[in-house]
C-alpha positions as a printed Julia matrix, in Angstrom:
118×3 Matrix{Float64}:
   0.6   -0.26   -0.07
   0.56   3.68   -0.09
  -0.41   7.0     1.21
  -0.19   9.92   -1.3
  -0.34  13.52    0.2
  -0.02  16.08   -2.49
   0.17  19.84   -1.63
   0.81  23.31   -3.3
  -1.48  23.9    -4.86
  -3.82  27.88   -5.01
  -4.85  30.86   -6.92
  -2.62  32.27   -9.48
  -2.83  34.74  -12.79
  -2.53  33.64  -16.05
   1.06  33.42  -16.72
   1.99  32.54  -13.69
   3.92  29.2   -11.84
   3.0   26.82   -9.21
   5.06  23.63   -7.89
   2.78  21.01   -6.51
   4.1   17.93   -4.46
   3.34  14.31   -3.74
   4.81  12.71   -1.07
   4.48   8.98   -0.82
   4.55   6.98    2.35
   7.34   4.33    0.88
   9.84   4.49   -1.48
   9.16   5.54   -4.86
  11.42   3.82   -6.63
   9.36   1.01   -5.09
   6.43   2.39   -7.18
   6.19   1.56  -11.0
   4.86   5.22  -12.1
   3.92   8.2   -10.45
   1.4   10.32  -11.99
  -0.12  13.4   -11.98
  -3.81  14.01  -13.39
  -6.49  16.56  -13.1
  -9.96  16.98  -13.23
 -12.0   19.96  -14.45
 -15.49  20.7   -13.54
 -17.66  19.0   -15.8
 -14.54  16.96  -17.47
 -13.32  13.86  -16.96
  -9.94  13.1   -15.26
  -6.67  13.33  -17.23
  -3.06  12.1   -17.03
  -0.9   15.19  -16.9
   2.39  13.81  -16.4
   3.99  10.69  -15.09
   7.46   9.56  -14.15
   8.58   5.69  -14.18
  10.48   4.18  -11.33
  13.15   4.17  -14.03
  13.19   7.89  -14.58
  11.47   7.76  -18.17
   9.4   11.09  -18.3
   6.0   11.49  -20.32
   3.51  14.7   -20.79
  -0.03  15.5   -22.21
   0.53  17.81  -25.24
  -1.23  20.42  -23.46
   1.21  20.71  -20.93
   4.23  19.93  -22.9
   7.06  22.46  -22.45
   5.15  23.85  -19.69
   5.04  21.78  -16.66
   7.52  19.19  -15.55
   8.1   16.33  -13.85
  10.8   15.48  -11.29
  10.85  13.47   -7.68
  13.13  13.67   -4.78
  14.03   9.95   -3.9
  15.71  10.39   -0.76
  12.23  12.7     0.69
   9.62  10.28   -1.44
   8.59  13.39   -3.28
   7.41  13.91   -6.83
   7.0   17.2    -8.06
   4.61  18.92  -10.57
   6.36  22.45  -11.7
   3.74  24.2   -13.59
   5.09  27.5   -15.83
   3.23  29.92  -17.91
  -0.09  28.69  -16.21
  -3.24  29.56  -18.45
  -7.34  29.55  -17.01
  -7.87  26.1   -18.49
  -5.19  24.95  -16.26
  -7.77  25.23  -13.43
  -8.77  21.62  -12.46
  -8.45  19.58   -9.31
  -4.71  17.9    -9.29
  -4.49  14.53   -7.97
  -1.41  12.55   -7.65
  -1.43   8.77   -8.64
   0.76   5.67   -7.8
   0.95   2.5    -9.66
   2.38  -0.36   -7.62
   2.7   -3.88   -8.52
   4.31  -5.61  -11.21
   1.69  -8.64  -12.39
  -1.67  -6.52  -11.4
  -0.78  -2.82  -11.09
  -3.16  -0.99   -8.29
  -3.9    2.78   -8.02
  -3.33   4.63   -5.41
  -4.48   7.83   -5.38
  -4.02  10.94   -3.07
  -6.93  13.57   -2.06
  -6.41  16.16   -4.51
  -5.68  19.77   -4.71
  -7.18  22.78   -6.32
  -5.16  25.04   -8.66
  -6.52  28.02  -10.44
  -5.82  30.13  -12.93
  -7.36  33.41  -12.93
  -7.12  35.69  -16.78
């Protein structure tokens, strides 16, 4: 099992930056994939960025060049640096962990609100 605690959300003007943190209760190197998802009102939850235990990353097209996912292994924390924020980035952001090799199980954090004003 793993518990995930997100932090760092808030209100920012368009063009601004925020950094989200996802602290895991176990070593993130033991987690197959840690991802950031977001869900805006009336929309489906979507993948924003993810990082594998091997350090590979991938991003949604809508955030490429603006968002960066990274990790601090010693702190068991994954970060999402968000720059050049747009109003359409407004959503609740969730941290997700996929654990297990044969039948990976999903774990979710409680979410953190990001609001970008125009």
